[in-house]
Amino acid sequence: MQGRSASTNLKSIIVGSVGNLVEWYDWYTYPSFALYFAKTFFPSGDQTAQLLNAAAAFAVGFLMRPIGGWLLGLYADRVGRRPALILSMVLMAVGSAGVGLIPGYASIGVLAPVLLVTARLLQGFSVGGQYAASASYLSEIAKQGHRGFWTSFHYVTLLMGLLLAIGLLFILQHTITNAQIAAWAWRVPFFVGAGLAIAALLITLGVEESGSFEKAQTKTRTISHAALFARHWRELLIVFVITMAGTIAFQTYGTYMPKYLVNTAGFSPDLSTEITLSALVIYTLIHPPMGWLSDKLGRKTLLIAFSLAGLVTTVPIMTTLAGTTDPYVAFGLLLLGMVLLCPYTAVSAIFKAELFPTEIRAMAVGISFATSVSVFGGTSELIALNFKKAGHEPWFYWYMTASFGLSLIAALAMRRPADAVIAPE
């Protein structure tokens, strides 16, 4: 990278990723602890009904992600990637602390779930914008020819956030009783998240702005966003469809699985956490090699492989998981699903960023990604639980499979991203 030392570049990549870790830790703390706090905000009904209500509140947070992707993405394209990252972390800290402070239904009645939903809306807005800004920033900072490898850390840090959330749950499960977690300890990780967001904010204040963004400043004033979006509608649609399959699979294997293993397969909460946590650790570690592979084979090749694998294996994996009582079999099947998901998640940031010019990159990535995640990721757990409640749980497996079929069509239609779209720094 011209004009930037290797140490400066590495520092920028690490700092850009730290905020991503904190944002996603805060976001995933909610589904990780939903088994314990669902009755605090939704006291009536059986376990599935309580989880449905908690999942609905989780889904509502996804509704704000396209708005966050649009407004914070626009802010990142107009003002800078760095200011957008800083703002998103401030908003996430407020939202996370808010969830931890809300009294239960027994204390304030219906106001409790209302405040919970409000905090989730703020977090959804923050995450929608943060993904767009960080994906754009990391893709512009990373060295040409090695972007797949370096930007794979975008999802590594996302997964580390999820691992931190589940890891904290694991520690609590093995140090205090489930009744104590349900009574008060579920609030602890939300306060931890707020503290981490403040720490990451202080670190991010020292990061440099992307050189590609600075070079594009004059262009942004002369080309309208509307014209650029009209020119790139095909790319927007491709990102939307591929993200649809990726987010359904990730939400299923990454966040819904601890509840699925309890509510469907019959494992205990602590054992389901151990199974999911173990698989996630290995899944996280294979991202850099997969990103490196994308630099050699191309993003399109990996996305086609991801879609084909999901199309063939989803129903067998989910069906066998539902019926197994062996934790080692459950671990192996879950890990298999995650490994087959990795060709998408490892290139998630870079393949989207490479499809759009600098002037609209953050907003284009933010809107197409966040809209798809909002519609499909935010509702996947809700759909799965509703199918289960209706007595047709396998329908969800076919729903997932259909998304892989559409993703395959989109991946085959994707043009080879032009590296020149992201100017070397």
Tab-separated table of C-alpha atoms in Angstrom:
chain	number	residue	atom	x	y	z
A	1	MET	CA	0.000	0.000	0.000
A	2	GLN	CA	1.514	3.209	-1.124
A	3	GLY	CA	1.943	5.816	1.582
A	4	ARG	CA	1.077	3.469	4.440
A	5	SER	CA	3.476	1.320	6.450
A	6	ALA	CA	2.665	-2.336	7.083
A	7	SER	CA	2.309	-1.658	10.805
A	8	THR	CA	-0.090	1.247	10.179
A	9	ASN	CA	-2.167	-0.894	7.830
A	10	LEU	CA	-2.267	-3.795	10.307
A	11	LYS	CA	-3.254	-1.431	13.119
A	12	SER	CA	-6.083	0.008	10.993
A	13	ILE	CA	-7.405	-3.472	10.176
A	14	ILE	CA	-7.297	-4.522	13.831
A	15	VAL	CA	-8.951	-1.315	15.043
A	16	GLY	CA	-11.610	-1.519	12.342
A	17	SER	CA	-12.348	-5.075	13.452
A	18	VAL	CA	-12.465	-4.365	17.201
A	19	GLY	CA	-15.604	-2.276	16.810
A	20	ASN	CA	-17.178	-5.081	14.804
A	21	LEU	CA	-16.458	-7.554	17.614
A	22	VAL	CA	-18.069	-5.338	20.245
A	23	GLU	CA	-21.112	-4.493	18.114
A	24	TRP	CA	-21.867	-8.135	17.430
A	25	TYR	CA	-21.189	-9.223	20.983
A	26	ASP	CA	-23.882	-6.778	22.071
A	27	TRP	CA	-26.224	-7.912	19.316
A	28	TYR	CA	-25.872	-11.637	20.021
A	29	THR	CA	-26.047	-11.358	23.800
A	30	TYR	CA	-29.820	-11.077	23.379
A	31	PRO	CA	-30.476	-14.438	21.628
A	32	SER	CA	-27.786	-16.172	23.709
A	33	PHE	CA	-29.580	-15.308	26.973
A	34	ALA	CA	-33.182	-15.389	25.692
A	35	LEU	CA	-33.826	-18.767	27.339
A	36	TYR	CA	-33.290	-17.103	30.717
A	37	PHE	CA	-34.895	-13.669	30.436
A	38	ALA	CA	-37.899	-14.533	28.222
A	39	LYS	CA	-40.159	-15.057	31.244
A	40	THR	CA	-38.955	-11.754	32.794
A	41	PHE	CA	-40.570	-9.774	29.979
A	42	PHE	CA	-43.149	-12.317	28.757
A	43	PRO	CA	-44.274	-14.240	31.873
A	44	SER	CA	-47.311	-16.094	30.507
A	45	GLY	CA	-47.325	-19.213	28.348
A	46	ASP	CA	-45.146	-22.308	27.905
A	47	GLN	CA	-41.459	-22.239	26.981
A	48	THR	CA	-42.073	-22.206	23.221
A	49	ALA	CA	-44.550	-19.309	23.579
A	50	GLN	CA	-42.093	-17.317	25.701
A	51	LEU	CA	-39.302	-17.950	23.204
A	52	LEU	CA	-41.652	-16.867	20.405
A	53	ASN	CA	-42.268	-13.533	22.141
A	54	ALA	CA	-38.552	-13.038	22.783
A	55	ALA	CA	-37.805	-13.973	19.162
A	56	ALA	CA	-40.400	-11.448	17.978
A	57	ALA	CA	-38.614	-8.701	19.942
A	58	PHE	CA	-35.333	-9.908	18.399
A	59	ALA	CA	-36.902	-9.764	14.924
A	60	VAL	CA	-38.136	-6.203	15.504
A	61	GLY	CA	-34.524	-5.133	16.021
A	62	PHE	CA	-33.771	-6.371	12.524
A	63	LEU	CA	-36.364	-3.973	11.087
A	64	MET	CA	-34.093	-1.038	11.939
A	65	ARG	CA	-31.054	-2.515	10.242
A	66	PRO	CA	-31.939	-1.347	6.690
A	67	ILE	CA	-32.608	2.145	8.066
A	68	GLY	CA	-29.271	2.057	9.890
A	69	GLY	CA	-27.587	0.716	6.758
A	70	TRP	CA	-29.093	3.540	4.719
A	71	LEU	CA	-28.569	6.502	7.078
A	72	LEU	CA	-25.249	5.482	8.634
A	73	GLY	CA	-24.106	4.167	5.229
A	74	LEU	CA	-24.921	7.551	3.697
A	75	TYR	CA	-23.072	9.192	6.590
A	76	ALA	CA	-20.050	6.938	5.953
A	77	ASP	CA	-20.076	7.793	2.227
A	78	ARG	CA	-20.428	11.523	2.832
A	79	VAL	CA	-18.519	12.178	6.075
A	80	GLY	CA	-16.218	9.163	6.404
A	81	ARG	CA	-15.939	5.529	7.447
A	82	ARG	CA	-14.281	6.440	10.753
A	83	PRO	CA	-17.007	8.843	12.003
A	84	ALA	CA	-19.688	6.288	11.089
A	85	LEU	CA	-17.901	3.556	13.058
A	86	ILE	CA	-17.622	5.849	16.083
A	87	LEU	CA	-21.299	6.847	15.974
A	88	SER	CA	-22.476	3.246	15.640
A	89	MET	CA	-20.556	2.217	18.756
A	90	VAL	CA	-22.015	5.066	20.817
A	91	LEU	CA	-25.525	3.977	19.826
A	92	MET	CA	-24.796	0.322	20.601
A	93	ALA	CA	-23.447	1.174	24.060
A	94	VAL	CA	-26.659	3.053	24.872
A	95	GLY	CA	-28.870	0.233	23.557
A	96	SER	CA	-26.982	-2.505	25.397
A	97	ALA	CA	-26.973	-0.669	28.723
A	98	GLY	CA	-30.679	0.026	28.187
A	99	VAL	CA	-31.554	-3.691	27.942
A	100	GLY	CA	-29.628	-4.396	31.151
A	101	LEU	CA	-31.452	-1.663	33.049
A	102	ILE	CA	-35.061	-2.410	32.053
A	103	PRO	CA	-37.198	-3.682	34.999
A	104	GLY	CA	-39.212	-6.850	34.461
A	105	TYR	CA	-42.903	-7.263	33.628
A	106	ALA	CA	-43.683	-7.858	37.321
A	107	SER	CA	-42.410	-4.354	38.168
A	108	ILE	CA	-43.656	-2.133	35.326
A	109	GLY	CA	-46.090	-4.313	33.386
A	110	VAL	CA	-46.418	-3.918	29.631
A	111	LEU	CA	-43.887	-1.078	29.649
A	112	ALA	CA	-41.144	-3.696	30.147
A	113	PRO	CA	-41.505	-5.380	26.703
A	114	VAL	CA	-42.078	-1.954	25.106
A	115	LEU	CA	-38.752	-0.671	26.463
A	116	LEU	CA	-37.070	-3.937	25.443
A	117	VAL	CA	-38.259	-3.484	21.868
A	118	THR	CA	-37.102	0.164	21.895
A	119	ALA	CA	-33.590	-0.862	22.977
A	120	ARG	CA	-33.520	-3.537	20.274
A	121	LEU	CA	-34.535	-0.962	17.657
A	122	LEU	CA	-31.586	1.224	18.658
A	123	GLN	CA	-29.216	-1.739	18.514
A	124	GLY	CA	-30.590	-2.773	15.124
A	125	PHE	CA	-30.014	0.725	13.731
A	126	SER	CA	-26.459	0.670	15.060
A	127	VAL	CA	-25.549	-2.775	13.701
A	128	GLY	CA	-27.025	-2.031	10.254
A	129	GLY	CA	-24.784	0.997	9.858
A	130	GLN	CA	-21.742	-0.505	11.511
A	131	TYR	CA	-21.604	-3.470	9.114
A	132	ALA	CA	-21.676	-1.181	6.089
A	133	ALA	CA	-18.989	1.157	7.434
A	134	SER	CA	-16.645	-1.583	8.665
A	135	ALA	CA	-17.005	-3.761	5.525
A	136	SER	CA	-16.219	-0.742	3.334
A	137	TYR	CA	-13.365	0.396	5.553
A	138	LEU	CA	-11.649	-2.990	5.794
A	139	SER	CA	-11.982	-3.697	2.054
A	140	GLU	CA	-10.411	-0.314	1.250
A	141	ILE	CA	-7.586	-0.694	3.776
A	142	ALA	CA	-6.660	-4.282	2.821
A	143	LYS	CA	-3.895	-4.806	0.280
A	144	GLN	CA	-4.941	-5.692	-3.272
A	145	GLY	CA	-4.466	-9.416	-3.943
A	146	HIS	CA	-4.890	-10.234	-0.251
A	147	ARG	CA	-8.278	-8.690	0.414
A	148	GLY	CA	-10.066	-11.995	0.832
A	149	PHE	CA	-7.675	-13.043	3.590
A	150	TRP	CA	-7.691	-9.739	5.485
A	151	THR	CA	-11.404	-9.033	5.212
A	152	SER	CA	-12.209	-12.549	6.437
A	153	PHE	CA	-11.332	-11.106	9.858
A	154	HIS	CA	-14.496	-9.022	9.548
A	155	TYR	CA	-16.510	-12.189	10.149
A	156	VAL	CA	-13.903	-13.587	12.537
A	157	THR	CA	-14.502	-10.623	14.828
A	158	LEU	CA	-18.259	-10.946	14.338
A	159	LEU	CA	-17.984	-14.567	15.466
A	160	MET	CA	-15.697	-13.610	18.336
A	161	GLY	CA	-18.478	-11.322	19.510
A	162	LEU	CA	-20.891	-14.262	19.381
A	163	LEU	CA	-18.323	-16.489	21.108
A	164	LEU	CA	-17.882	-13.931	23.876
A	165	ALA	CA	-21.637	-13.839	24.417
A	166	ILE	CA	-21.972	-17.636	24.501
A	167	GLY	CA	-18.721	-17.958	26.485
A	168	LEU	CA	-20.048	-15.644	29.168
A	169	LEU	CA	-23.228	-17.711	29.260
A	170	PHE	CA	-21.096	-20.856	29.644
A	171	ILE	CA	-19.198	-19.306	32.583
A	172	LEU	CA	-22.408	-18.248	34.317
A	173	GLN	CA	-23.960	-21.680	33.795
A	174	HIS	CA	-20.984	-23.291	35.503
A	175	THR	CA	-20.607	-20.831	38.390
A	176	ILE	CA	-24.180	-20.073	39.474
A	177	THR	CA	-27.552	-21.785	39.161
A	178	ASN	CA	-29.943	-21.461	36.220
A	179	ALA	CA	-32.436	-19.850	38.603
A	180	GLN	CA	-29.918	-17.135	39.483
A	181	ILE	CA	-29.182	-16.460	35.815
A	182	ALA	CA	-32.911	-16.118	35.135
A	183	ALA	CA	-33.418	-13.920	38.194
A	184	TRP	CA	-30.648	-11.333	37.700
A	185	ALA	CA	-27.398	-12.570	36.111
A	186	TRP	CA	-28.727	-12.359	32.540
A	187	ARG	CA	-28.331	-8.559	32.889
A	188	VAL	CA	-24.554	-8.811	33.459
A	189	PRO	CA	-23.540	-9.424	29.808
A	190	PHE	CA	-25.494	-6.350	28.649
A	191	PHE	CA	-23.542	-4.141	31.063
A	192	VAL	CA	-20.317	-5.830	29.939
A	193	GLY	CA	-21.260	-5.025	26.336
A	194	ALA	CA	-21.815	-1.359	27.124
A	195	GLY	CA	-18.387	-1.204	28.777
A	196	LEU	CA	-16.709	-2.932	25.823
A	197	ALA	CA	-18.367	-0.502	23.404
A	198	ILE	CA	-16.946	2.458	25.306
A	199	ALA	CA	-13.460	0.863	25.298
A	200	ALA	CA	-13.668	0.152	21.534
A	201	LEU	CA	-14.854	3.714	20.952
A	202	LEU	CA	-11.741	5.094	22.643
A	203	ILE	CA	-9.530	2.819	20.519
A	204	THR	CA	-11.301	3.761	17.265
A	205	LEU	CA	-10.725	7.466	17.868
A	206	GLY	CA	-7.103	6.840	16.859
A	207	VAL	CA	-7.752	5.094	13.532
A	208	GLU	CA	-6.928	6.722	10.184
A	209	GLU	CA	-9.545	7.386	7.523
A	210	SER	CA	-9.635	5.208	4.397
A	211	GLY	CA	-7.536	6.617	1.558
A	212	SER	CA	-10.055	5.376	-1.027
A	213	PHE	CA	-12.784	7.387	0.679
A	214	GLU	CA	-10.647	10.537	0.717
A	215	LYS	CA	-9.896	10.174	-3.007
A	216	ALA	CA	-13.608	9.796	-3.796
A	217	GLN	CA	-14.700	13.003	-2.046
A	218	THR	CA	-14.782	15.154	-5.176
A	219	LYS	CA	-16.709	12.546	-7.156
A	220	THR	CA	-19.371	12.217	-4.442
A	221	ARG	CA	-20.318	15.857	-4.922
A	222	THR	CA	-20.873	15.504	-8.669
A	223	ILE	CA	-22.587	12.098	-9.022
A	224	SER	CA	-26.009	11.560	-7.471
A	225	HIS	CA	-26.612	8.484	-5.348
A	226	ALA	CA	-29.862	7.838	-7.214
A	227	ALA	CA	-28.024	7.560	-10.524
A	228	LEU	CA	-25.412	5.259	-9.053
A	229	PHE	CA	-28.033	2.986	-7.501
A	230	ALA	CA	-29.916	2.838	-10.794
A	231	ARG	CA	-26.683	1.791	-12.471
A	232	HIS	CA	-26.019	-0.965	-9.925
A	233	TRP	CA	-29.487	-2.486	-9.369
A	234	ARG	CA	-28.227	-5.887	-10.536
A	235	GLU	CA	-25.468	-5.950	-7.924
A	236	LEU	CA	-27.912	-4.831	-5.214
A	237	LEU	CA	-30.226	-7.736	-6.083
A	238	ILE	CA	-27.375	-10.270	-6.121
A	239	VAL	CA	-26.154	-9.154	-2.685
A	240	PHE	CA	-29.728	-9.280	-1.349
A	241	VAL	CA	-30.362	-12.853	-2.555
A	242	ILE	CA	-27.004	-14.366	-1.551
A	243	THR	CA	-27.254	-12.656	1.839
A	244	MET	CA	-30.734	-14.161	2.252
A	245	ALA	CA	-29.337	-17.721	2.190
A	246	GLY	CA	-26.290	-16.766	4.239
A	247	THR	CA	-28.222	-15.026	6.994
A	248	ILE	CA	-30.876	-17.757	7.333
A	249	ALA	CA	-28.149	-20.392	7.645
A	250	PHE	CA	-26.047	-18.310	10.025
A	251	GLN	CA	-28.959	-17.384	12.266
A	252	THR	CA	-29.972	-21.055	12.356
A	253	TYR	CA	-26.558	-22.579	13.077
A	254	GLY	CA	-25.118	-19.692	15.070
A	255	THR	CA	-27.871	-18.182	17.221
A	256	TYR	CA	-30.980	-20.383	17.054
A	257	MET	CA	-29.082	-23.650	17.538
A	258	PRO	CA	-28.667	-23.464	21.365
A	259	LYS	CA	-32.459	-23.138	21.675
A	260	TYR	CA	-33.099	-25.733	18.944
A	261	LEU	CA	-30.933	-28.294	20.731
A	262	VAL	CA	-32.933	-27.713	23.937
A	263	ASN	CA	-36.434	-27.239	22.548
A	264	THR	CA	-36.323	-29.825	19.742
A	265	ALA	CA	-33.488	-32.302	20.367
A	266	GLY	CA	-33.995	-32.333	24.151
A	267	PHE	CA	-30.484	-31.449	25.342
A	268	SER	CA	-30.011	-29.538	28.596
A	269	PRO	CA	-29.311	-25.769	28.289
A	270	ASP	CA	-25.696	-26.074	29.483
A	271	LEU	CA	-24.932	-29.018	27.152
A	272	SER	CA	-26.472	-27.235	24.168
A	273	THR	CA	-24.261	-24.225	24.975
A	274	GLU	CA	-21.148	-26.432	25.103
A	275	ILE	CA	-21.992	-28.052	21.746
A	276	THR	CA	-22.621	-24.723	20.024
A	277	LEU	CA	-19.606	-23.019	21.585
A	278	SER	CA	-17.226	-25.835	20.573
A	279	ALA	CA	-18.439	-25.796	16.973
A	280	LEU	CA	-18.233	-21.999	16.789
A	281	VAL	CA	-14.588	-21.967	17.926
A	282	ILE	CA	-13.530	-24.247	15.052
A	283	TYR	CA	-15.797	-22.410	12.607
A	284	THR	CA	-14.154	-19.102	13.525
A	285	LEU	CA	-10.626	-20.453	12.983
A	286	ILE	CA	-11.268	-21.628	9.407
A	287	HIS	CA	-12.246	-18.168	8.135
A	288	PRO	CA	-8.746	-16.817	7.346
A	289	PRO	CA	-7.781	-19.921	5.305
A	290	MET	CA	-11.112	-19.687	3.482
A	291	GLY	CA	-10.509	-15.983	2.809
A	292	TRP	CA	-7.051	-16.822	1.481
A	293	LEU	CA	-8.629	-19.459	-0.782
A	294	SER	CA	-10.972	-16.810	-2.201
A	295	ASP	CA	-7.926	-14.764	-3.235
A	296	LYS	CA	-6.763	-17.785	-5.253
A	297	LEU	CA	-10.057	-19.162	-6.624
A	298	GLY	CA	-12.267	-16.082	-6.625
A	299	ARG	CA	-15.271	-15.046	-4.526
A	300	LYS	CA	-17.747	-16.354	-7.101
A	301	THR	CA	-16.374	-19.904	-6.927
A	302	LEU	CA	-16.766	-20.008	-3.140
A	303	LEU	CA	-20.285	-18.575	-3.261
A	304	ILE	CA	-21.367	-21.211	-5.791
A	305	ALA	CA	-19.874	-23.954	-3.582
A	306	PHE	CA	-21.693	-22.534	-0.527
A	307	SER	CA	-25.046	-22.490	-2.339
A	308	LEU	CA	-24.688	-25.990	-3.766
A	309	ALA	CA	-23.631	-27.469	-0.429
A	310	GLY	CA	-26.557	-25.902	1.402
A	311	LEU	CA	-28.994	-27.060	-1.261
A	312	VAL	CA	-27.917	-30.690	-0.806
A	313	THR	CA	-27.176	-30.996	2.923
A	314	THR	CA	-29.592	-28.772	4.879
A	315	VAL	CA	-32.513	-31.186	5.228
A	316	PRO	CA	-30.335	-34.192	6.204
A	317	ILE	CA	-28.349	-32.142	8.757
A	318	MET	CA	-31.374	-30.557	10.440
A	319	THR	CA	-33.434	-33.772	10.403
A	320	THR	CA	-30.651	-35.802	12.006
A	321	LEU	CA	-29.955	-33.058	14.562
A	322	ALA	CA	-33.608	-33.101	15.615
A	323	GLY	CA	-33.510	-36.814	16.385
A	324	THR	CA	-30.071	-37.328	17.914
A	325	THR	CA	-29.457	-37.749	21.629
A	326	ASP	CA	-25.671	-38.080	21.254
A	327	PRO	CA	-23.869	-34.762	21.944
A	328	TYR	CA	-20.907	-35.807	19.763
A	329	VAL	CA	-23.187	-36.473	16.800
A	330	ALA	CA	-24.888	-33.117	17.389
A	331	PHE	CA	-21.501	-31.385	17.528
A	332	GLY	CA	-20.337	-33.065	14.297
A	333	LEU	CA	-23.499	-32.184	12.397
A	334	LEU	CA	-23.504	-28.590	13.614
A	335	LEU	CA	-19.828	-28.187	12.709
A	336	LEU	CA	-20.510	-29.625	9.242
A	337	GLY	CA	-23.264	-27.072	8.681
A	338	MET	CA	-20.941	-24.270	9.787
A	339	VAL	CA	-18.045	-25.451	7.607
A	340	LEU	CA	-20.347	-25.483	4.567
A	341	LEU	CA	-21.506	-21.979	5.515
A	342	CYS	CA	-17.944	-20.630	5.738
A	343	PRO	CA	-17.398	-20.051	1.974
A	344	TYR	CA	-20.091	-17.362	2.281
A	345	THR	CA	-19.208	-15.833	5.636
A	346	ALA	CA	-15.466	-15.659	4.901
A	347	VAL	CA	-16.078	-13.467	1.813
A	348	SER	CA	-19.247	-11.766	3.065
A	349	ALA	CA	-17.681	-8.318	3.442
A	350	ILE	CA	-15.334	-8.322	0.455
A	351	PHE	CA	-17.622	-9.706	-2.256
A	352	LYS	CA	-20.215	-7.045	-1.438
A	353	ALA	CA	-17.718	-4.197	-1.236
A	354	GLU	CA	-16.057	-5.178	-4.526
A	355	LEU	CA	-19.349	-4.897	-6.409
A	356	PHE	CA	-19.804	-1.158	-5.748
A	357	PRO	CA	-17.786	2.023	-6.376
A	358	THR	CA	-16.322	3.949	-3.435
A	359	GLU	CA	-18.807	6.834	-3.677
A	360	ILE	CA	-21.784	4.642	-2.717
A	361	ARG	CA	-20.060	1.573	-1.283
A	362	ALA	CA	-21.097	1.896	2.364
A	363	MET	CA	-24.710	2.788	1.618
A	364	ALA	CA	-25.089	0.175	-1.142
A	365	VAL	CA	-23.614	-2.586	1.031
A	366	GLY	CA	-25.597	-1.376	4.038
A	367	ILE	CA	-28.988	-1.270	2.325
A	368	SER	CA	-28.715	-4.511	0.320
A	369	PHE	CA	-27.198	-6.505	3.180
A	370	ALA	CA	-29.286	-5.065	6.019
A	371	THR	CA	-32.590	-5.323	4.123
A	372	SER	CA	-31.992	-8.988	3.398
A	373	VAL	CA	-30.875	-9.685	6.976
A	374	SER	CA	-33.899	-7.796	8.279
A	375	VAL	CA	-36.413	-9.709	6.168
A	376	PHE	CA	-34.863	-13.174	6.418
A	377	GLY	CA	-32.346	-13.227	9.277
A	378	GLY	CA	-34.585	-11.405	11.694
A	379	THR	CA	-37.510	-13.729	11.038
A	380	SER	CA	-35.737	-17.093	10.657
A	381	GLU	CA	-35.998	-18.057	14.325
A	382	LEU	CA	-39.572	-16.802	14.438
A	383	ILE	CA	-40.497	-18.891	11.389
A	384	ALA	CA	-38.745	-21.972	12.802
A	385	LEU	CA	-40.583	-21.690	16.122
A	386	ASN	CA	-43.947	-21.081	14.434
A	387	PHE	CA	-43.489	-24.158	12.242
A	388	LYS	CA	-42.619	-26.146	15.386
A	389	LYS	CA	-45.652	-24.844	17.252
A	390	ALA	CA	-47.864	-25.792	14.302
A	391	GLY	CA	-46.392	-29.311	14.270
A	392	HIS	CA	-44.536	-28.882	10.961
A	393	GLU	CA	-40.956	-28.186	12.040
A	394	PRO	CA	-39.395	-29.876	8.936
A	395	TRP	CA	-40.978	-27.177	6.756
A	396	PHE	CA	-38.333	-24.821	8.091
A	397	TYR	CA	-35.587	-27.106	6.743
A	398	TRP	CA	-37.128	-26.856	3.272
A	399	TYR	CA	-37.474	-23.097	3.673
A	400	MET	CA	-33.712	-22.955	4.263
A	401	THR	CA	-33.100	-25.219	1.263
A	402	ALA	CA	-35.159	-22.982	-1.032
A	403	SER	CA	-33.027	-19.991	-0.027
A	404	PHE	CA	-29.886	-21.891	-1.106
A	405	GLY	CA	-31.477	-22.580	-4.493
A	406	LEU	CA	-32.091	-18.880	-5.077
A	407	SER	CA	-28.579	-18.080	-3.852
A	408	LEU	CA	-27.113	-20.484	-6.400
A	409	ILE	CA	-28.896	-18.648	-9.223
A	410	ALA	CA	-27.598	-15.293	-7.932
A	411	ALA	CA	-24.033	-16.580	-7.494
A	412	LEU	CA	-23.995	-17.958	-11.046
A	413	ALA	CA	-25.260	-14.592	-12.337
A	414	MET	CA	-22.638	-12.597	-10.433
A	415	ARG	CA	-20.047	-10.916	-12.579
A	416	ARG	CA	-16.422	-11.232	-11.542
A	417	PRO	CA	-15.807	-8.285	-9.173
A	418	ALA	CA	-13.308	-5.807	-10.578
A	419	ASP	CA	-10.429	-5.241	-8.171
A	420	ALA	CA	-10.014	-1.786	-9.692
A	421	VAL	CA	-13.302	-0.773	-8.060
A	422	ILE	CA	-11.328	-0.507	-4.811
A	423	ALA	CA	-8.348	1.692	-5.496
A	424	PRO	CA	-5.083	0.522	-3.935
A	425	GLU	CA	-3.895	2.828	-1.158
